[in-house]
PDB file of C-alpha atoms and ligand atoms in Angstrom:
ATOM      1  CA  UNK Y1147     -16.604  79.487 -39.246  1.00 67.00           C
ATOM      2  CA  UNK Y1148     -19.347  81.335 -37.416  1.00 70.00           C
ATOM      3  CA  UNK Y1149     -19.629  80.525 -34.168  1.00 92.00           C
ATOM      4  CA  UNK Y1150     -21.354  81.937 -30.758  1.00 94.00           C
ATOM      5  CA  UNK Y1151     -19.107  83.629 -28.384  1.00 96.00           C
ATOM      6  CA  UNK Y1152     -18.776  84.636 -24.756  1.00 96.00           C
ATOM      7  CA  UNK Y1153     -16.920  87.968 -25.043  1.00 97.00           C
ATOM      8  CA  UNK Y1154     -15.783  90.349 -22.298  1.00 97.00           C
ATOM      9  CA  UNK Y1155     -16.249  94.619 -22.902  1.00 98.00           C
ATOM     10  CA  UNK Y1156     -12.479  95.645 -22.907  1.00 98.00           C
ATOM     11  CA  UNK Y1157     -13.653  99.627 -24.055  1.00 97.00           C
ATOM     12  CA  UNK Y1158     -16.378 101.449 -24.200  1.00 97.00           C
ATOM     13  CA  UNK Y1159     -16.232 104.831 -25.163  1.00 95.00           C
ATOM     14  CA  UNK Y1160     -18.775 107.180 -26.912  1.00 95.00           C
ATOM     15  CA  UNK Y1161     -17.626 109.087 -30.346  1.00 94.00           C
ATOM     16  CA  UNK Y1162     -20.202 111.363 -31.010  1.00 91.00           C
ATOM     17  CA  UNK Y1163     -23.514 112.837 -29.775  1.00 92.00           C
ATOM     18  CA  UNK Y1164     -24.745 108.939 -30.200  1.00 94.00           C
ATOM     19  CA  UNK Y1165     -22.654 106.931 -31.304  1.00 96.00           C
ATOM     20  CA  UNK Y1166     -20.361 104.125 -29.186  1.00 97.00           C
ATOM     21  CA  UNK Y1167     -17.014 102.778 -30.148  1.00 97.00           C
ATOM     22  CA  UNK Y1168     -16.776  99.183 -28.423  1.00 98.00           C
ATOM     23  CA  UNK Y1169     -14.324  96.913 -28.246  1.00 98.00           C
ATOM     24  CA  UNK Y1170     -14.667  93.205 -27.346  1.00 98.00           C
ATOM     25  CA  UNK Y1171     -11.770  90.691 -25.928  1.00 98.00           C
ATOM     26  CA  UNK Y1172     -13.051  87.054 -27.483  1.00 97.00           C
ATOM     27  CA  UNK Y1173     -11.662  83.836 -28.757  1.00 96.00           C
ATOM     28  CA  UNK Y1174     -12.981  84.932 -32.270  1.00 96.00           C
ATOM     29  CA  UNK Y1175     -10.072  84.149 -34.604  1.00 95.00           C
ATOM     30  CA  UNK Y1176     -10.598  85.468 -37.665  1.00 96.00           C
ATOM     31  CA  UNK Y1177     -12.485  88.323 -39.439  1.00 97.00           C
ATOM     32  CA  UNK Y1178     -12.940  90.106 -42.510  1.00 97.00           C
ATOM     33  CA  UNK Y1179     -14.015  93.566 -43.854  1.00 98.00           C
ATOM     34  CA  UNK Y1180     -17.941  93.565 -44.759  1.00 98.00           C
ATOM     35  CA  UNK Y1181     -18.732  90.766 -41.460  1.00 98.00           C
ATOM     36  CA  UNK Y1182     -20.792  91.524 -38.802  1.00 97.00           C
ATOM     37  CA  UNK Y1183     -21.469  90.377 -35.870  1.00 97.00           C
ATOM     38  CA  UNK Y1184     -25.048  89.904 -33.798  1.00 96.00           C
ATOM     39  CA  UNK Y1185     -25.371  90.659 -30.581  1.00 97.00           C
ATOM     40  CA  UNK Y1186     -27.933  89.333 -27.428  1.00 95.00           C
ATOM     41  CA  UNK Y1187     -29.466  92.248 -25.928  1.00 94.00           C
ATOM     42  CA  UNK Y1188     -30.652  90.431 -22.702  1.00 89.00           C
ATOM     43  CA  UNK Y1189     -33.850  92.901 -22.976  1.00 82.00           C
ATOM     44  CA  UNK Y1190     -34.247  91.944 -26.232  1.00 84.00           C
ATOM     45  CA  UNK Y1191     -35.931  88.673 -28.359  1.00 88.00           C
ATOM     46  CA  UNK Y1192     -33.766  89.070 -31.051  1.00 91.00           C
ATOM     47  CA  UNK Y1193     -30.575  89.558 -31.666  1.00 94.00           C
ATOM     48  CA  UNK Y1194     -28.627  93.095 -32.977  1.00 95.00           C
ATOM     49  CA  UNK Y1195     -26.227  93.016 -36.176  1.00 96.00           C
ATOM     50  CA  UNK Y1196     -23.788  95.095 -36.213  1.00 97.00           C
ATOM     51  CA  UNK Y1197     -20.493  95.406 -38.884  1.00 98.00           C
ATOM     52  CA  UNK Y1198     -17.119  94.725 -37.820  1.00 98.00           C
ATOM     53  CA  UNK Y1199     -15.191  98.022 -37.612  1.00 97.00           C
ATOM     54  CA  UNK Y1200     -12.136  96.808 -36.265  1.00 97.00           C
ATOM     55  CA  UNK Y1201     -10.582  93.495 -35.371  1.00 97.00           C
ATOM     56  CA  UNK Y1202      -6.965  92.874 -33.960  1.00 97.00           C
ATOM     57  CA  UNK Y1203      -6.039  88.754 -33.901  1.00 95.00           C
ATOM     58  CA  UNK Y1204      -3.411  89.328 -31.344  1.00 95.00           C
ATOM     59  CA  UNK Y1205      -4.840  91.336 -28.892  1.00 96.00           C
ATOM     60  CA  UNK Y1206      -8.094  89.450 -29.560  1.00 97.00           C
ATOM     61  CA  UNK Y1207     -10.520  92.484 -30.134  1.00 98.00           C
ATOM     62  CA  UNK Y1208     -13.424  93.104 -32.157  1.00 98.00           C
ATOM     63  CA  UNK Y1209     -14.445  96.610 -32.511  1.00 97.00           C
ATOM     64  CA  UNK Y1210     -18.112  97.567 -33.127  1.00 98.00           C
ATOM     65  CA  UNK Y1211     -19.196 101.338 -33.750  1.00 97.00           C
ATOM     66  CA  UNK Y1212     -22.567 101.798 -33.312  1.00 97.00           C
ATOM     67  CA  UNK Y1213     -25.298 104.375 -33.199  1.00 97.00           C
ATOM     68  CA  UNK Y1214     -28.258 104.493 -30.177  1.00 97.00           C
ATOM     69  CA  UNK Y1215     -31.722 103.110 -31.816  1.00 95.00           C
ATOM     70  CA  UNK Y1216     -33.970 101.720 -29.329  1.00 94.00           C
ATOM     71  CA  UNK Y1217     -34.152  99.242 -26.591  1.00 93.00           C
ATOM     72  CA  UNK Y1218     -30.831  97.052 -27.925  1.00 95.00           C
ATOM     73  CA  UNK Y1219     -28.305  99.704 -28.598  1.00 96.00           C
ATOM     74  CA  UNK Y1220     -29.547 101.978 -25.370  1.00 96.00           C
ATOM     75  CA  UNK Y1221     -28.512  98.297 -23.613  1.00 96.00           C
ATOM     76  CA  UNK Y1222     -25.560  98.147 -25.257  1.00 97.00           C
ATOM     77  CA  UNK Y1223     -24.099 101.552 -24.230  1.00 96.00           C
ATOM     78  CA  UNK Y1224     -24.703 101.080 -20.451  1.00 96.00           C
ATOM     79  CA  UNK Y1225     -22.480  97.510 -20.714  1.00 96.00           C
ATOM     80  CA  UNK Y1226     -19.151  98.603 -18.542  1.00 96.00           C
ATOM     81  CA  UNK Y1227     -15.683  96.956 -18.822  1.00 97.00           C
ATOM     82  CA  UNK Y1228     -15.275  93.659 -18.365  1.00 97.00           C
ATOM     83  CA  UNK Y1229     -18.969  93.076 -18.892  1.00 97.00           C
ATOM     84  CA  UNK Y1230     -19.898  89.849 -20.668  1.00 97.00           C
ATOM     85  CA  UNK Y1231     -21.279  89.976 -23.925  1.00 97.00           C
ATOM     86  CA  UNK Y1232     -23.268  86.686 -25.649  1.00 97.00           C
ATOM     87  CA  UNK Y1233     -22.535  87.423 -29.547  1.00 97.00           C
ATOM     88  CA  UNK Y1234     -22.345  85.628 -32.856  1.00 96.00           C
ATOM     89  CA  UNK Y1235     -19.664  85.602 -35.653  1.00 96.00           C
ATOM     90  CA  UNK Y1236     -18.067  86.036 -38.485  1.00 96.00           C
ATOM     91  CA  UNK Y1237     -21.320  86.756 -40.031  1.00 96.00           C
ATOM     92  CA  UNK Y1238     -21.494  86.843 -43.932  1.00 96.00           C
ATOM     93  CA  UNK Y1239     -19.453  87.937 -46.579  1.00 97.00           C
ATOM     94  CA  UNK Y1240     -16.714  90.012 -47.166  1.00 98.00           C
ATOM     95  CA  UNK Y1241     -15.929  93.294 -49.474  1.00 98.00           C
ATOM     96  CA  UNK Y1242     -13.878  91.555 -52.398  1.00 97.00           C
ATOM     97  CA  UNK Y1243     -10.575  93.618 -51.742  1.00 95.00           C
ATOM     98  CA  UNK Y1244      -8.799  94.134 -55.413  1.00 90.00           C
ATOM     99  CA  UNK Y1245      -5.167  95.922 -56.332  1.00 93.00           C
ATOM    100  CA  UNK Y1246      -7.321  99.039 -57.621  1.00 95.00           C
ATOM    101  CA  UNK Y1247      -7.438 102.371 -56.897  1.00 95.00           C
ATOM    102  CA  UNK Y1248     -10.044 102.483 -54.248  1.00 95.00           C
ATOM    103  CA  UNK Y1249     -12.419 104.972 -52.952  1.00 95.00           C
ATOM    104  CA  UNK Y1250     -14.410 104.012 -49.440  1.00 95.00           C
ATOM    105  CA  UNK Y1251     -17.674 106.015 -49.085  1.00 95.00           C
ATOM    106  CA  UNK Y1252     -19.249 106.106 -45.651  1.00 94.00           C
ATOM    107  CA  UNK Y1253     -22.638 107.583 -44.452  1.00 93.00           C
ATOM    108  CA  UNK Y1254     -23.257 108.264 -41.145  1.00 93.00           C
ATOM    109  CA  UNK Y1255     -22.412 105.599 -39.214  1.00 95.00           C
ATOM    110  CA  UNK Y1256     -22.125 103.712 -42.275  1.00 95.00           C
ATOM    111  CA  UNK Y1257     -18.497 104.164 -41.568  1.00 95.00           C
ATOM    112  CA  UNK Y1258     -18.169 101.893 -39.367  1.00 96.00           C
ATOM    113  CA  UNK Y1259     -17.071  98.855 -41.671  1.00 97.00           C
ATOM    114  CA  UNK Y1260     -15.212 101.415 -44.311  1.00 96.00           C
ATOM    115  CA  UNK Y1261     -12.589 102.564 -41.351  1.00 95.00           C
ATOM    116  CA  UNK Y1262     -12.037  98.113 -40.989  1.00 97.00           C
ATOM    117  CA  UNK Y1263     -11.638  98.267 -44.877  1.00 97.00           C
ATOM    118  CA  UNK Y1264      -9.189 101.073 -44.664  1.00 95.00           C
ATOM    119  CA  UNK Y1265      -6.912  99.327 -42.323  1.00 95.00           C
ATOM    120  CA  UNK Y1266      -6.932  96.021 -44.237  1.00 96.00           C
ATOM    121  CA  UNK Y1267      -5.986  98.186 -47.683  1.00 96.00           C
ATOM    122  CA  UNK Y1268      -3.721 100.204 -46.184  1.00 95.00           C
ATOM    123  CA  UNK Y1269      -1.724  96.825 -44.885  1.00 95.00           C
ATOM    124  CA  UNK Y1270      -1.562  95.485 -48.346  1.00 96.00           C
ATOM    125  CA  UNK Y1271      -0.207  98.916 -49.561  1.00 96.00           C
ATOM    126  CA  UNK Y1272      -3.227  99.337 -51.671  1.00 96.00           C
ATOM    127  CA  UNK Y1273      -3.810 103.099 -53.148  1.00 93.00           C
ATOM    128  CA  UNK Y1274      -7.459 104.455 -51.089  1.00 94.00           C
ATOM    129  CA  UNK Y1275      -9.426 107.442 -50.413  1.00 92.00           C
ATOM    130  CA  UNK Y1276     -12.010 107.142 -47.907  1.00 92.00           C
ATOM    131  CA  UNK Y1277     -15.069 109.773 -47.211  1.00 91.00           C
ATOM    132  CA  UNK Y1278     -17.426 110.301 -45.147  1.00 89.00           C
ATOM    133  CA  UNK Y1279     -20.477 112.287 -44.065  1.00 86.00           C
ATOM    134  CA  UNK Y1280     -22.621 113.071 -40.879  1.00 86.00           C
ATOM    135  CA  UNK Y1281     -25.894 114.929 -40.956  1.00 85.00           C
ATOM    136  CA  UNK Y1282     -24.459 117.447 -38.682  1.00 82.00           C
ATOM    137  CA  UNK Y1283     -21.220 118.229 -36.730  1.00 83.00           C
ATOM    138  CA  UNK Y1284     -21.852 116.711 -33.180  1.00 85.00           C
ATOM    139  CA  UNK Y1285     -22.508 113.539 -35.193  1.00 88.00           C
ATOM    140  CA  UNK Y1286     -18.885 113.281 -37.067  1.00 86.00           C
ATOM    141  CA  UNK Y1287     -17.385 110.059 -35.613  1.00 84.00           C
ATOM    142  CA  UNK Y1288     -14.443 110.637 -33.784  1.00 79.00           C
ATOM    143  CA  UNK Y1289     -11.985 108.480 -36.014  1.00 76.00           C
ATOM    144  CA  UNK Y1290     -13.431 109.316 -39.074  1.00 71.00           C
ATOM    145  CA  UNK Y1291     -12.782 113.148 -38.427  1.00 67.00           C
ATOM    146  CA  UNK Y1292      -9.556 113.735 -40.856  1.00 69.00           C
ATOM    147  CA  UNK Y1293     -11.987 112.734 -44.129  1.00 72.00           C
ATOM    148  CA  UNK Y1294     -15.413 114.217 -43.604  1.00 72.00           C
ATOM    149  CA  UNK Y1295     -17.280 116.057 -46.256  1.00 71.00           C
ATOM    150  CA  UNK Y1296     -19.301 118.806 -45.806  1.00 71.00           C
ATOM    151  CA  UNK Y1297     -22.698 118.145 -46.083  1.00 73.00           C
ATOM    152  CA  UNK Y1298     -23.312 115.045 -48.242  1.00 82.00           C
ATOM    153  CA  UNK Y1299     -21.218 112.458 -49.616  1.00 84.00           C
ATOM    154  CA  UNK Y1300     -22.755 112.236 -52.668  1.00 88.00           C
ATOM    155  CA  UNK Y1301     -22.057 115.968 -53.560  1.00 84.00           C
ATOM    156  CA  UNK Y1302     -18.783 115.822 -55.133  1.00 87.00           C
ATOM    157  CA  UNK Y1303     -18.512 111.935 -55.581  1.00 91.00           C
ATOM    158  CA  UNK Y1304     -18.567 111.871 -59.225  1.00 93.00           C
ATOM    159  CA  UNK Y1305     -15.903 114.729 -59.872  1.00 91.00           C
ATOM    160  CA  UNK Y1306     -13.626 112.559 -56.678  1.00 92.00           C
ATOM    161  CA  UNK Y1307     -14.266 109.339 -58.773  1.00 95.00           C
ATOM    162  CA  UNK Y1308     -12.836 111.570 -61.982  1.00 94.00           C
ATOM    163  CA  UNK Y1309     -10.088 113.379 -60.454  1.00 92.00           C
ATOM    164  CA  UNK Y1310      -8.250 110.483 -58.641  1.00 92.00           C
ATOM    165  CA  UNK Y1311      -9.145 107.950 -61.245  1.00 95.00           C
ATOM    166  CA  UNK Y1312     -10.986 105.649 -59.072  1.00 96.00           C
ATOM    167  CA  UNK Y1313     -11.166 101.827 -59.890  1.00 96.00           C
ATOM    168  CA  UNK Y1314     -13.896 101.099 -57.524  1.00 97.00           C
ATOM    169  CA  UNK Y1315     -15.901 102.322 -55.097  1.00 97.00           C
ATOM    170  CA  UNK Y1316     -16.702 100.180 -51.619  1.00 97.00           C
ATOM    171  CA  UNK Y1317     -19.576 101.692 -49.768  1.00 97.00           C
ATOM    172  CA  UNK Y1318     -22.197 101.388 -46.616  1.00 97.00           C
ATOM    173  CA  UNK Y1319     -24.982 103.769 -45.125  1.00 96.00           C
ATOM    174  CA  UNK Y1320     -28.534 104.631 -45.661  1.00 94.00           C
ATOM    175  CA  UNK Y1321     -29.935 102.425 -48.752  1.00 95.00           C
ATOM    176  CA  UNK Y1322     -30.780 105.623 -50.374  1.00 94.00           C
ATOM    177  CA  UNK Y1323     -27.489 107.270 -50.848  1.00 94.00           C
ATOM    178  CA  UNK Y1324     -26.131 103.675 -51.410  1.00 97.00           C
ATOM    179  CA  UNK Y1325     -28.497 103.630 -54.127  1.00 96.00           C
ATOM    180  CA  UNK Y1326     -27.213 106.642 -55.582  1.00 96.00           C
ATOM    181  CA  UNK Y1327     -23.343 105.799 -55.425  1.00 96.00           C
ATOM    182  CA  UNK Y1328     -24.496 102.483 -57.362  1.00 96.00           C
ATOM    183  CA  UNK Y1329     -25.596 104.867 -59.716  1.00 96.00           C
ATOM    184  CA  UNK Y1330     -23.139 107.133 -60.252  1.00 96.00           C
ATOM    185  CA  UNK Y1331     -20.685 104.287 -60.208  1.00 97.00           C
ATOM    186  CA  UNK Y1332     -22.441 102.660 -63.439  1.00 95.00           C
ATOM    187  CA  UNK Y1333     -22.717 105.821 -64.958  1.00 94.00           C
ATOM    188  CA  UNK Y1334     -18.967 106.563 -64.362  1.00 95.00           C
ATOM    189  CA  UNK Y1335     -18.846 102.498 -65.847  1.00 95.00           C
ATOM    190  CA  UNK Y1336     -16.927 101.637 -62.771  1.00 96.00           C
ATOM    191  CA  UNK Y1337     -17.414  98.681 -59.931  1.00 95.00           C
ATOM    192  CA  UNK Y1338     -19.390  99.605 -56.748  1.00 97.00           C
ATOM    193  CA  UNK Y1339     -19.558  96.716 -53.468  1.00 98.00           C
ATOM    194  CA  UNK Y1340     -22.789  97.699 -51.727  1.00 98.00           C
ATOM    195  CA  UNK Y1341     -22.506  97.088 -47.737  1.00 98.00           C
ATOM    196  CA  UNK Y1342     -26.588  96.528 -47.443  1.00 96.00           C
ATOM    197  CA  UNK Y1343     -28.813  97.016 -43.760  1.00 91.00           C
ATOM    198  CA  UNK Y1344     -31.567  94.875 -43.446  1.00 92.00           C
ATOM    199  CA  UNK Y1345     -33.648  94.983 -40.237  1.00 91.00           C
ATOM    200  CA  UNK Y1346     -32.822  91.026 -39.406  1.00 92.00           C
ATOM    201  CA  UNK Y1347     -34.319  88.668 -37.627  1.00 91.00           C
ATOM    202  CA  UNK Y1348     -32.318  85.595 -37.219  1.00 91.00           C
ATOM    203  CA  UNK Y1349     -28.910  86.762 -39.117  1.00 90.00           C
ATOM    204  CA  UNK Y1350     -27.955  83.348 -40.371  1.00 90.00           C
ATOM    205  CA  UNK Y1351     -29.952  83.279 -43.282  1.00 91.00           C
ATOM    206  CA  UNK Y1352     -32.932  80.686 -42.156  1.00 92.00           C
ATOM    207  CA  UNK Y1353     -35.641  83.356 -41.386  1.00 93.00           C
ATOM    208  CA  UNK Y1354     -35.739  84.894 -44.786  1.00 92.00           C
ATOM    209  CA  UNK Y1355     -36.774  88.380 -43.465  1.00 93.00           C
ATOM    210  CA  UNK Y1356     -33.876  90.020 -44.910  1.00 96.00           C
ATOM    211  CA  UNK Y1357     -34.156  89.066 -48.701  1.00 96.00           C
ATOM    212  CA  UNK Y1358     -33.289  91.846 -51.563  1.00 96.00           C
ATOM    213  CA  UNK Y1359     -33.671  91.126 -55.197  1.00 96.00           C
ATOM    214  CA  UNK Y1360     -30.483  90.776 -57.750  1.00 96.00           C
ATOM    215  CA  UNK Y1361     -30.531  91.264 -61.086  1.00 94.00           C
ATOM    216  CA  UNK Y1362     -28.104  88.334 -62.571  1.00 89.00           C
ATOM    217  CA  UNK Y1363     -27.776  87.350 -66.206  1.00 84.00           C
ATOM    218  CA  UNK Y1364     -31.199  88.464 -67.327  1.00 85.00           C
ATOM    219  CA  UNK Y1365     -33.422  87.073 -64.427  1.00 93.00           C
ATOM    220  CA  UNK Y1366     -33.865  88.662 -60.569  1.00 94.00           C
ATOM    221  CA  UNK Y1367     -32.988  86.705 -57.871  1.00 95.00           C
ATOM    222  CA  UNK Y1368     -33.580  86.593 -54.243  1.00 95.00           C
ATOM    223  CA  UNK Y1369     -30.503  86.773 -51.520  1.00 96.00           C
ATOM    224  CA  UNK Y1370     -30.647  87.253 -47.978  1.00 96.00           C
ATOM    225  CA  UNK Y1371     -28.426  90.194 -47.078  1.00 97.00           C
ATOM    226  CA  UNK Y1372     -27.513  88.183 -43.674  1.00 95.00           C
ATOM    227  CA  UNK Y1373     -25.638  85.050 -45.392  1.00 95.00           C
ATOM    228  CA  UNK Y1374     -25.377  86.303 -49.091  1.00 96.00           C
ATOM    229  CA  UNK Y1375     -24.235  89.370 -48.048  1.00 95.00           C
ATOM    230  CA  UNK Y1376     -24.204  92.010 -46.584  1.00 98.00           C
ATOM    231  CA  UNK Y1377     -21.839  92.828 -49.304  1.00 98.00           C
ATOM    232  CA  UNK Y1378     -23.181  92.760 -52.752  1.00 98.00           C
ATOM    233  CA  UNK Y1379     -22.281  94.229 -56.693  1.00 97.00           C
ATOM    234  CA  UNK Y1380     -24.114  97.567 -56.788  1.00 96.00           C
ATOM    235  CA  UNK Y1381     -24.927  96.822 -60.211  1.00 95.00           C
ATOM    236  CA  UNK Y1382     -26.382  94.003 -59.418  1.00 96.00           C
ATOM    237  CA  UNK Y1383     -29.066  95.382 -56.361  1.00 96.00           C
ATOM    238  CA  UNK Y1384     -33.283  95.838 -57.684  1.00 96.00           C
ATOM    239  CA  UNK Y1385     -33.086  99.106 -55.357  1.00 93.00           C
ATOM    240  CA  UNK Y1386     -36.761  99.155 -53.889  1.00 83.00           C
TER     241      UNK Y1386
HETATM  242  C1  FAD U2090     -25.488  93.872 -41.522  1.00 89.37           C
HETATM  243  C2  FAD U2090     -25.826  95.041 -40.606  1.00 89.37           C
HETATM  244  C3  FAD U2090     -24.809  95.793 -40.086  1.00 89.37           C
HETATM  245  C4  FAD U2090     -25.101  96.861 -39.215  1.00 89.37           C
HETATM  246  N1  FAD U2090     -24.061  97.588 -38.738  1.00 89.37           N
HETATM  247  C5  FAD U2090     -24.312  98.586 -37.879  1.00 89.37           C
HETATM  248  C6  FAD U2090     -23.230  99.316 -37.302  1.00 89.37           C
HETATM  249  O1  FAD U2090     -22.045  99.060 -37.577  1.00 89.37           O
HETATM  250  N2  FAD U2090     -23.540 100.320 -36.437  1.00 89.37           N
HETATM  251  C7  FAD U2090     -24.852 100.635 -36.131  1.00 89.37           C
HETATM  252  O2  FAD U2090     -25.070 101.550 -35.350  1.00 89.37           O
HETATM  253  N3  FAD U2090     -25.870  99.963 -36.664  1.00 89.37           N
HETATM  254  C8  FAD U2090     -25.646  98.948 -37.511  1.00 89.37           C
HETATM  255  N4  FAD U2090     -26.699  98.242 -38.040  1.00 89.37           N
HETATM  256  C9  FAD U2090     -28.063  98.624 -37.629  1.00 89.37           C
HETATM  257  C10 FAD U2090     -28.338  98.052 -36.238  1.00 89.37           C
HETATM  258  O3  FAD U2090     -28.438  96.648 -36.326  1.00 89.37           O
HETATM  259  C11 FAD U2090     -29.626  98.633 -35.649  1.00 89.37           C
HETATM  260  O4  FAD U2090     -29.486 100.017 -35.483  1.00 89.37           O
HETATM  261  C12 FAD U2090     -29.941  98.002 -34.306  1.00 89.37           C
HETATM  262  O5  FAD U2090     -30.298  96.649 -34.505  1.00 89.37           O
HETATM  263  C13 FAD U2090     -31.057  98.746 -33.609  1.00 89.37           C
HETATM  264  O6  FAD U2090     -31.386  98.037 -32.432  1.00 89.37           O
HETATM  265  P1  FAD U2090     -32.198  98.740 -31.259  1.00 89.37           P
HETATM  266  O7  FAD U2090     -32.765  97.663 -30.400  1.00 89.37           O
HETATM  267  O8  FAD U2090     -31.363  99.775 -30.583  1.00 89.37           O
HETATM  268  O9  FAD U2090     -33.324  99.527 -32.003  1.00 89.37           O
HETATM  269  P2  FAD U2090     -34.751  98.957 -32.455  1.00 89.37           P
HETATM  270  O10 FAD U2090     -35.714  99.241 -31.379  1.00 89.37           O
HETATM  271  O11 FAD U2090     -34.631  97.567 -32.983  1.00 89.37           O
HETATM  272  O12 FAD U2090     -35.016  99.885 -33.687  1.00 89.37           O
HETATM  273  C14 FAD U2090     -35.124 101.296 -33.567  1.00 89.37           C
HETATM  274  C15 FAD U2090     -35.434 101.848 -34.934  1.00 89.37           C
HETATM  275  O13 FAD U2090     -34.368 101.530 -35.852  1.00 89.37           O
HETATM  276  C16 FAD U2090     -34.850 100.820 -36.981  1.00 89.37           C
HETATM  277  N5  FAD U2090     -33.884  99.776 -37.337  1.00 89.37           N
HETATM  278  C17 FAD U2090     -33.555  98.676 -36.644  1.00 89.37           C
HETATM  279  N6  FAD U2090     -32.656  97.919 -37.301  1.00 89.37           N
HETATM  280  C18 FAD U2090     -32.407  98.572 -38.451  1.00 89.37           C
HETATM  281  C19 FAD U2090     -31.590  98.304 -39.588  1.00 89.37           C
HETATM  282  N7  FAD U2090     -30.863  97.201 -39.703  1.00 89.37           N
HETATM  283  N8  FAD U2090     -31.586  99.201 -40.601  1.00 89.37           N
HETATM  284  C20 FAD U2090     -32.342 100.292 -40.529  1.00 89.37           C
HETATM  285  N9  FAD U2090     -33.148 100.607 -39.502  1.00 89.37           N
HETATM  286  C21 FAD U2090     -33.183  99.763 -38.478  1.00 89.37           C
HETATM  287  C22 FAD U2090     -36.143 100.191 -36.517  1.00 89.37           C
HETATM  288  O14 FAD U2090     -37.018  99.976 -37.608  1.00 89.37           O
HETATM  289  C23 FAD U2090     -36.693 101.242 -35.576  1.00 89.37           C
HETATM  290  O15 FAD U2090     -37.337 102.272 -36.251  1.00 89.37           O
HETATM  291  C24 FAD U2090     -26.442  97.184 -38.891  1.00 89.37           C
HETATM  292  C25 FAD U2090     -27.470  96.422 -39.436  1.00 89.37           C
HETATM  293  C26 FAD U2090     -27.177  95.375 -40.279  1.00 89.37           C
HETATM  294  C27 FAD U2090     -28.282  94.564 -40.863  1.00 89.37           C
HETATM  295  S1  FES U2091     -32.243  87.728 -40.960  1.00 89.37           S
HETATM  296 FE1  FES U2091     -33.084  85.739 -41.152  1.00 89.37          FE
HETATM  297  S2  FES U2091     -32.516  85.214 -43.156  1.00 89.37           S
HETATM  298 FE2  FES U2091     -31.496  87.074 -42.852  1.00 89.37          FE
END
């Protein structure tokens, strides 16, 4: 059940030119891959969503990855251990995990939730491939590093999706390459679960600021990527 939590900085450590790995001791006890969390920036009105990368019950630690922005995230990175941190959580849904050959697509710092995914799939023995792409070099994740395409990830997703017969495809990053990978998975008539980013306002589904549009059994509907999602069918998105 989501709740608000007092949590404590237990690591901070940067992973690429601007990214952050973070890890936070709370009394959060349970999370899934595809969650989020939202974080009070003190300098900031609202709060900051960002996906669960990690999250170990016993040792009590949530991981966060995330990349500087603005105001919130420039915050964020300056916290030091031991800190305090005012956040809420579990937030939303989860990626449907299934006993299928899986490929995990992550762009940029997309990644973040796809490395949670990995763990959680690789516990349950299930077969996966994960990818992932950086605009350039110094922006590779540290953590990520053993699975990183050249250049994009959409370049040779098709022929990966051929040549290890993949079932399904799990995926998060910029809505336009998550676009494409929706497309390429129903042209290659195989599932997609679509991680979505929405700027949000509220993150609990009562603003309405982070709606998309599904297509479901002949009519579009509207879902708020904060409580319906983030995590939704690819072949069900309207892309914009
Ligand atoms: C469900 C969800 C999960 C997310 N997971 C992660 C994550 O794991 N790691 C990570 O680094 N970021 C993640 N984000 C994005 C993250 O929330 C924003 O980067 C952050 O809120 C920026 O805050 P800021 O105050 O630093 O920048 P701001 O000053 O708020 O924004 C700086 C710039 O970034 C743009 N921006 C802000 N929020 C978003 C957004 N959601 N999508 C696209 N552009 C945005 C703004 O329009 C502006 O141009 C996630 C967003 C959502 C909705
Ligand atoms: S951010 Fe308010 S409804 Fe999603």
């Amino acid at each position: 059940m989501k709740k608000q939590f007092i949590g404590k900085i237990n690591l901070i450590e940067k992973v690429s030119i601007d990214a952050y790995k973070m890890e936070i001791f709370s009394e959060l006890e349970e999370a899934y891959p595809g969650q989020f969390i939202s974080i009070l920036c003190p300098t900031q009105t609202l709060r900051r969503p960002f996906s669960i990368a990690g999250f170990d019950k016993e040792k009590q630690l949530t991981t966060i990855i995330f990349k500087l922005k603005g105001d919130g995230t420039n915050y964020l990175k300056d916290l030091k251990i031991g800190d305090e941190i005012n956040f809420l959580a579990p937030l939303g849904n989860t990626f449907e995990i299934e006993n299928k050959n899986c490929l995990l697509v992550g762009a940029g710092i997309g990644i973040a939730p796809m490395l949670f995914l990995k763990k959680e799939l690789d516990k349950k023995n299930i077969k996966n491939y994960l990818v992932s792409g950086f605009k350039s070099d110094d922006e590779v994740i540290s953590g990520s590093d053993e699975n990183v395409v050249g250049g994009s990830v959409l370049d040779n997703l098709e022929q990966i999706i051929k040549d290890k017969k993949i079932e399904i495809v799990y995926s998060c990053g910029p809505q336009i390459v998550l676009k494409k990978i929706s497309e390429i998975c129903l042209s290659c008539d195989i599932e997609s679960q679509i991680a979505m980013e929405k700027v949000m306002a509220c993150s609990i589904g009562v603003c309405r600021g982070c709606v998309i549009r599904l297509a479901k059994e002949n009519e579009v509907v509207y879902a708020s990527v904060c409580k319906d999602g983030p995590v939704f069918k690819g072949s069900e998105i309207v892309w914009e």
